[in-house]
Backbone as a chain_set.jsonl record, in Angstrom:
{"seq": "XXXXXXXXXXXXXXXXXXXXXXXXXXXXXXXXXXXXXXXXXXXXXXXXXXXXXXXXXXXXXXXXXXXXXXXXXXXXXXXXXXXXXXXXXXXXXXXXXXXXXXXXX", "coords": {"N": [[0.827, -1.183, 0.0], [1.724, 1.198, 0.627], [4.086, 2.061, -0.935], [2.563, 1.909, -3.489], [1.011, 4.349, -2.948], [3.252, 5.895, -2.697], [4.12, 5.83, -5.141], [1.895, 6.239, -6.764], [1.576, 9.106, -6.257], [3.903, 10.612, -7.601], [3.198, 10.669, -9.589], [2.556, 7.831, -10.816], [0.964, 5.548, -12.226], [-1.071, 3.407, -10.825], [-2.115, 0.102, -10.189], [-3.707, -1.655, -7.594], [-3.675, -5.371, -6.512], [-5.409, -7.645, -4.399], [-4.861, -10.476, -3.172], [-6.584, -12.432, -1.754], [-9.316, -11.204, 0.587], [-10.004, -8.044, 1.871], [-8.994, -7.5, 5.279], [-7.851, -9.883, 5.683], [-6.778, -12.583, 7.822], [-4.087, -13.374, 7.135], [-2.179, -11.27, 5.344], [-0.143, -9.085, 4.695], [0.322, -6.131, 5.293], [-1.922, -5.815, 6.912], [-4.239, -5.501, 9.44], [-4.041, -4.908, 13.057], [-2.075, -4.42, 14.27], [2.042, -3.514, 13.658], [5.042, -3.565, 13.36], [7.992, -1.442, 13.711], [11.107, -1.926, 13.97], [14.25, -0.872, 15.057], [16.429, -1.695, 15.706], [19.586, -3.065, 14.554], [22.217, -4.198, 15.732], [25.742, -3.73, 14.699], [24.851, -2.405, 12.447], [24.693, 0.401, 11.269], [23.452, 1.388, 8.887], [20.501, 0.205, 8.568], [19.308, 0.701, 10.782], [19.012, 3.445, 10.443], [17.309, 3.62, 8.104], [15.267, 2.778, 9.181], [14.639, 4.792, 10.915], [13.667, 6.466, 9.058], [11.84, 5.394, 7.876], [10.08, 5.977, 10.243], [9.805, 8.496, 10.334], [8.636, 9.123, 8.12], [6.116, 8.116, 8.423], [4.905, 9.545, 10.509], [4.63, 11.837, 9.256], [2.582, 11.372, 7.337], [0.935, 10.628, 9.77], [0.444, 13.699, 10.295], [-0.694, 14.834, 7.841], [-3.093, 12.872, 7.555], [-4.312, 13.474, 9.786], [-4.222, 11.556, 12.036], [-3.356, 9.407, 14.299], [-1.279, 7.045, 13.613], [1.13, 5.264, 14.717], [2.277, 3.966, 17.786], [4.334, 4.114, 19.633], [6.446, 1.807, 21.481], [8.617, 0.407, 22.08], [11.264, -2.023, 23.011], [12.331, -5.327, 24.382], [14.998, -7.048, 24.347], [17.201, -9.809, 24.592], [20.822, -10.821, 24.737], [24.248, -11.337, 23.81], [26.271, -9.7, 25.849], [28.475, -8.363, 23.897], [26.671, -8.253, 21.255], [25.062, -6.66, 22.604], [26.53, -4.53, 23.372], [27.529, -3.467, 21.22], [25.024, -2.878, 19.695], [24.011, -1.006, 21.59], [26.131, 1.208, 21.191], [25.202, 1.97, 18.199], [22.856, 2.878, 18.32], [23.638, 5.179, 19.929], [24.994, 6.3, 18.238], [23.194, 7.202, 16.467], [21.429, 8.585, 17.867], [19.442, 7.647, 19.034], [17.061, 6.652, 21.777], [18.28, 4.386, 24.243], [18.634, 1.239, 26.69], [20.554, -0.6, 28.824], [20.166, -3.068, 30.593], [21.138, -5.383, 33.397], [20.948, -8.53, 33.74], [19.295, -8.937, 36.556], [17.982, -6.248, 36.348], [16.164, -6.412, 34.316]], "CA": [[0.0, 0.0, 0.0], [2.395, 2.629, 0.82], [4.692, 1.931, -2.389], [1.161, 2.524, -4.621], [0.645, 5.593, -2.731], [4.082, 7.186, -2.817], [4.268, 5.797, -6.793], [0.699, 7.45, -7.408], [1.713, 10.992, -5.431], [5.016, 10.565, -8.141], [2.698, 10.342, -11.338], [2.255, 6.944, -11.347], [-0.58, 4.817, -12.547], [-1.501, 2.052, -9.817], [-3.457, -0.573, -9.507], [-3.411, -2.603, -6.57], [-4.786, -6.427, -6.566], [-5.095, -8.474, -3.252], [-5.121, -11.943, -3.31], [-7.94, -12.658, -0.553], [-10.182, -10.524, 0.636], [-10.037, -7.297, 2.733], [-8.154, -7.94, 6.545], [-7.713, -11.108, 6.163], [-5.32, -13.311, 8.7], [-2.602, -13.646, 6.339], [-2.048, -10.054, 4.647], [1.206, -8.439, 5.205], [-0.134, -4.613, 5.365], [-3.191, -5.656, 7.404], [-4.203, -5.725, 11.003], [-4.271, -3.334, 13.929], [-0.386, -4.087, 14.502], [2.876, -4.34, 12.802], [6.497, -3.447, 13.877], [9.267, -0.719, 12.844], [12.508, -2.712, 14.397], [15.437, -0.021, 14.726], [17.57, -2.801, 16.135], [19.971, -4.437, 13.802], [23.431, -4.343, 15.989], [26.066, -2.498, 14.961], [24.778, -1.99, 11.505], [23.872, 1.355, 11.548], [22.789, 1.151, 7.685], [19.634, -0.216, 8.966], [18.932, 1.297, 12.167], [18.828, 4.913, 9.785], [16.489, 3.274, 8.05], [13.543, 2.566, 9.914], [14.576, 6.397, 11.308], [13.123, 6.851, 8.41], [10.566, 5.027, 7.862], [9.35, 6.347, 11.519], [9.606, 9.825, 10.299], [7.927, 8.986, 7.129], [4.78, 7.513, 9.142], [4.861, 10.42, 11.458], [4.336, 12.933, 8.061], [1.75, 10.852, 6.921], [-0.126, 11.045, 9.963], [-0.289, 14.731, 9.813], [-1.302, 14.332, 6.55], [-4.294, 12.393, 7.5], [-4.607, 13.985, 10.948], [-4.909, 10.414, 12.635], [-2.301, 8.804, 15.066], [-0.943, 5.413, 13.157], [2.223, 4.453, 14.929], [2.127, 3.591, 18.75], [5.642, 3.486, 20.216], [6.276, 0.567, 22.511], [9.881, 0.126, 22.854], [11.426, -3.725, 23.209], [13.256, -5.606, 25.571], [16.273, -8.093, 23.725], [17.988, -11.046, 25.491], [21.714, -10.737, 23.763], [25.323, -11.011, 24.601], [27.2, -8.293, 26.014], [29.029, -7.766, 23.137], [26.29, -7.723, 20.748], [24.122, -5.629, 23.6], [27.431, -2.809, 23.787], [27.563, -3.041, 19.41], [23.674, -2.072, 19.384], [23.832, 0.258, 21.84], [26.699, 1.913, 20.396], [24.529, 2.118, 16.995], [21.846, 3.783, 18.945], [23.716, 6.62, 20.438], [25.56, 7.403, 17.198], [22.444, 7.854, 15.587], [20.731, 9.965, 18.969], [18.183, 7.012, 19.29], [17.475, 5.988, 23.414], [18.302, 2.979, 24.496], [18.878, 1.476, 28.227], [20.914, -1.56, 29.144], [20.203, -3.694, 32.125], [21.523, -6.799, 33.452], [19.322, -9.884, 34.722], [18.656, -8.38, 37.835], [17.39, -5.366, 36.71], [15.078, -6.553, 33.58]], "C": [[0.875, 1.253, 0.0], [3.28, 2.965, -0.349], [3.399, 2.113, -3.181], [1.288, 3.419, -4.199], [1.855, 6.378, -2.68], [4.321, 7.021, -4.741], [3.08, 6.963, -7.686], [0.905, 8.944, -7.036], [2.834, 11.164, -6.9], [4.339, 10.646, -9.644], [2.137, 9.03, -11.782], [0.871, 6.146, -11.38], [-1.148, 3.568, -11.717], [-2.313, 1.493, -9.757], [-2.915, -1.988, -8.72], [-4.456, -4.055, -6.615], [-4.143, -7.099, -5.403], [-5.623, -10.006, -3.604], [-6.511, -12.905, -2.64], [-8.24, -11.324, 0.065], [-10.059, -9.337, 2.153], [-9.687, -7.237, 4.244], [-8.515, -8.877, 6.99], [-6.839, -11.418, 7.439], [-3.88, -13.553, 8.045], [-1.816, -12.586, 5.556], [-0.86, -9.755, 5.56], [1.154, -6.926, 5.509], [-1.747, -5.059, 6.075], [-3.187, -5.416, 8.689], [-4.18, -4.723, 11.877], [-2.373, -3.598, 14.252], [0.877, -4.871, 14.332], [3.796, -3.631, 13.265], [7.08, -2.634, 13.116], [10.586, -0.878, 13.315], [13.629, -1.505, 13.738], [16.461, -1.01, 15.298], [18.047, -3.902, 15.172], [21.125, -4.208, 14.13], [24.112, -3.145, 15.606], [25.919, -2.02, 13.322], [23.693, -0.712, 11.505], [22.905, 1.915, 9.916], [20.698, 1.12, 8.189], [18.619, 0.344, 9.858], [18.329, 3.26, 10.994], [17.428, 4.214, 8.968], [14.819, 3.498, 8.258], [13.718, 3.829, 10.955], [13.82, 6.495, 10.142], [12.159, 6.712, 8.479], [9.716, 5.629, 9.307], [9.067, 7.957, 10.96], [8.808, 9.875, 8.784], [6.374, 8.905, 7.393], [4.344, 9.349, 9.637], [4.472, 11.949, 10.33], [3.484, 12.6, 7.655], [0.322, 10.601, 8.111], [-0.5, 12.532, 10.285], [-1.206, 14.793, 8.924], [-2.746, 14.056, 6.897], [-5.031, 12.536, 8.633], [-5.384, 12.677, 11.886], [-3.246, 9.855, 12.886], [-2.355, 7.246, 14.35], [0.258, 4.553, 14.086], [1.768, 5.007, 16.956], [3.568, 3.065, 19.573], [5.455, 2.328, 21.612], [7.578, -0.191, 23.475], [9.939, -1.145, 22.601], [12.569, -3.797, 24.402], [13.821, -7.143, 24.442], [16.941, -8.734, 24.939], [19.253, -10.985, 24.259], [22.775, -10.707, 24.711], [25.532, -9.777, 25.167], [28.023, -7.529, 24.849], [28.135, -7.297, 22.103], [25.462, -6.632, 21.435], [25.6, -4.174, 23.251], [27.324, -2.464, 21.83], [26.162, -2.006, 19.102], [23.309, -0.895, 19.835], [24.696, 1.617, 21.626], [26.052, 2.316, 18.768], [23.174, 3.287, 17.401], [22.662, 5.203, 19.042], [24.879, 7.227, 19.203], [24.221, 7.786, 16.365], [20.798, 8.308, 16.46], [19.498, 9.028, 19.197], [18.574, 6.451, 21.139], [17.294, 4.827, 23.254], [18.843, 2.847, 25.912], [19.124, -0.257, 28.403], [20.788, -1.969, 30.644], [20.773, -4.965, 31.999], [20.227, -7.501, 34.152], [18.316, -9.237, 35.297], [17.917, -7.19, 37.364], [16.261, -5.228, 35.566], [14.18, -7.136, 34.098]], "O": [[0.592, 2.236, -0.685], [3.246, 4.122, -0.768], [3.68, 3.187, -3.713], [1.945, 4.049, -5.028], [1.675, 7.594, -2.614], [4.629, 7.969, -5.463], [3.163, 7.841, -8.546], [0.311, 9.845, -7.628], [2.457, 12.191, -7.465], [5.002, 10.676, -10.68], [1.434, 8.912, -12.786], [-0.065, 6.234, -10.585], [-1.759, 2.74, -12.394], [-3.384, 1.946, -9.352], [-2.151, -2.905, -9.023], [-5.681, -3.979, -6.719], [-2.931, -7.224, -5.222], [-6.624, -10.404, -4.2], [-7.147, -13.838, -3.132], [-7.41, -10.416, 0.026], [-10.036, -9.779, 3.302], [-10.62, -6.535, 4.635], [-9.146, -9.118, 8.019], [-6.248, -10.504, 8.014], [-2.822, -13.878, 8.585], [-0.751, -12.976, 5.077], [-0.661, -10.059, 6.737], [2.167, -6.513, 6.073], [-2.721, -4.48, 5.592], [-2.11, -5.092, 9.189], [-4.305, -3.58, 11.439], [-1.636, -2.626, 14.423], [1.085, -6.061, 14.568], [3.259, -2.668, 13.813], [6.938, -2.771, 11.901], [11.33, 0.075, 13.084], [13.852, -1.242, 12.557], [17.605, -0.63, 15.053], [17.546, -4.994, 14.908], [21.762, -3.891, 13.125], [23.731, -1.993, 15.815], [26.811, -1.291, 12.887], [22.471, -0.704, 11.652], [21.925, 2.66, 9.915], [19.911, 2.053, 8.036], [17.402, 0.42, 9.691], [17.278, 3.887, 11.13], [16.381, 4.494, 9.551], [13.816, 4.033, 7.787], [12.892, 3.864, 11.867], [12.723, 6.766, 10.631], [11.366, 7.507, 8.983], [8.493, 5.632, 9.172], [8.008, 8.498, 11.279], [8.393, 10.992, 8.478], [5.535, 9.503, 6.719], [3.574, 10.102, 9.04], [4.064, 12.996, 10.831], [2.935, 13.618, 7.235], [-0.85, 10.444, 7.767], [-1.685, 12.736, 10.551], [-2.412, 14.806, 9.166], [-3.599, 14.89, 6.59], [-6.134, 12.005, 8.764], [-6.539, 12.655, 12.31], [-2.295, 9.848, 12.104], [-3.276, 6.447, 14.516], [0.253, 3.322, 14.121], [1.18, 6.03, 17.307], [3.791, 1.933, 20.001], [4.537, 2.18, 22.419], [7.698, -0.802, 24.537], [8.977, -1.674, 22.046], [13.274, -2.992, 25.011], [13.084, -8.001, 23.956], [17.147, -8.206, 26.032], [18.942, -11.065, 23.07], [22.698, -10.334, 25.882], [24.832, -8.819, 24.838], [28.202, -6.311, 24.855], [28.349, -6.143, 21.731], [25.184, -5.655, 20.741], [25.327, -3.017, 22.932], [27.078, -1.361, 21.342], [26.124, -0.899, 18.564], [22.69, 0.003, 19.264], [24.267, 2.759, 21.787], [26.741, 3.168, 18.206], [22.77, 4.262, 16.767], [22.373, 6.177, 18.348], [25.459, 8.311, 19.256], [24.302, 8.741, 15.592], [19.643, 8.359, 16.037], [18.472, 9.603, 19.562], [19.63, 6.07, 21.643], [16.529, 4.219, 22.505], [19.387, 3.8, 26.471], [18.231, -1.08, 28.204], [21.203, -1.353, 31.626], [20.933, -5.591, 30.951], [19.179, -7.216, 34.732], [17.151, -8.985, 34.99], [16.962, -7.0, 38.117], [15.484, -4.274, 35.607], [13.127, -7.316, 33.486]]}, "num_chains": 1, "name": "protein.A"}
């Protein structure tokens, strides 16, 4: 859906066909909720990313003057080393993040 609608804003001619029928169980753009994962280590490629895509959403619901995205945060089980890589990926690119051990998740 969102590729039709930034192709059609661009000029282009779209037509969208779904395979089964209107919010189904199996649709990949359906449902009341779907994930924007800024966590991929220390690839910060990635992590910019879905900055994007968050700030893309976040223009789009001006746009349509309706709240779509619902931050939520996560909690990861990971080494130490990949835990210090990710959160080094975070704070070069100003996103929060907050390491605990055992005891304090």
């Amino acid at each position: 859906m969102w590729t039709a609608l930034c192709a059609a804003e661009l000029g282009a001619r779209v037509t969208l066909v779904e395979r089964r029928a209107v919010g189904h169980d199996r649709a990949s753009s359906g449902g009341a909720s779907r994930n924007i994962r800024a966590a991929y280590g220390s690839d910060g490629f990635y992590t910019r990313l879905a900055m994007a895509a968050w700030s893309a959403w976040r223009d789009r619901e001006d746009q349509f003057g309706v709240q779509l995205l619902y931050p939520s945060g996560a909690l990861r089980a990971e080494t130490r080393v990949s835990l210090e890589a990710q959160r080094r990926t975070f704070l070069e690119c100003g996103l929060p993040c907050e390491v605990l051990n055992a005891a304090e998740a």
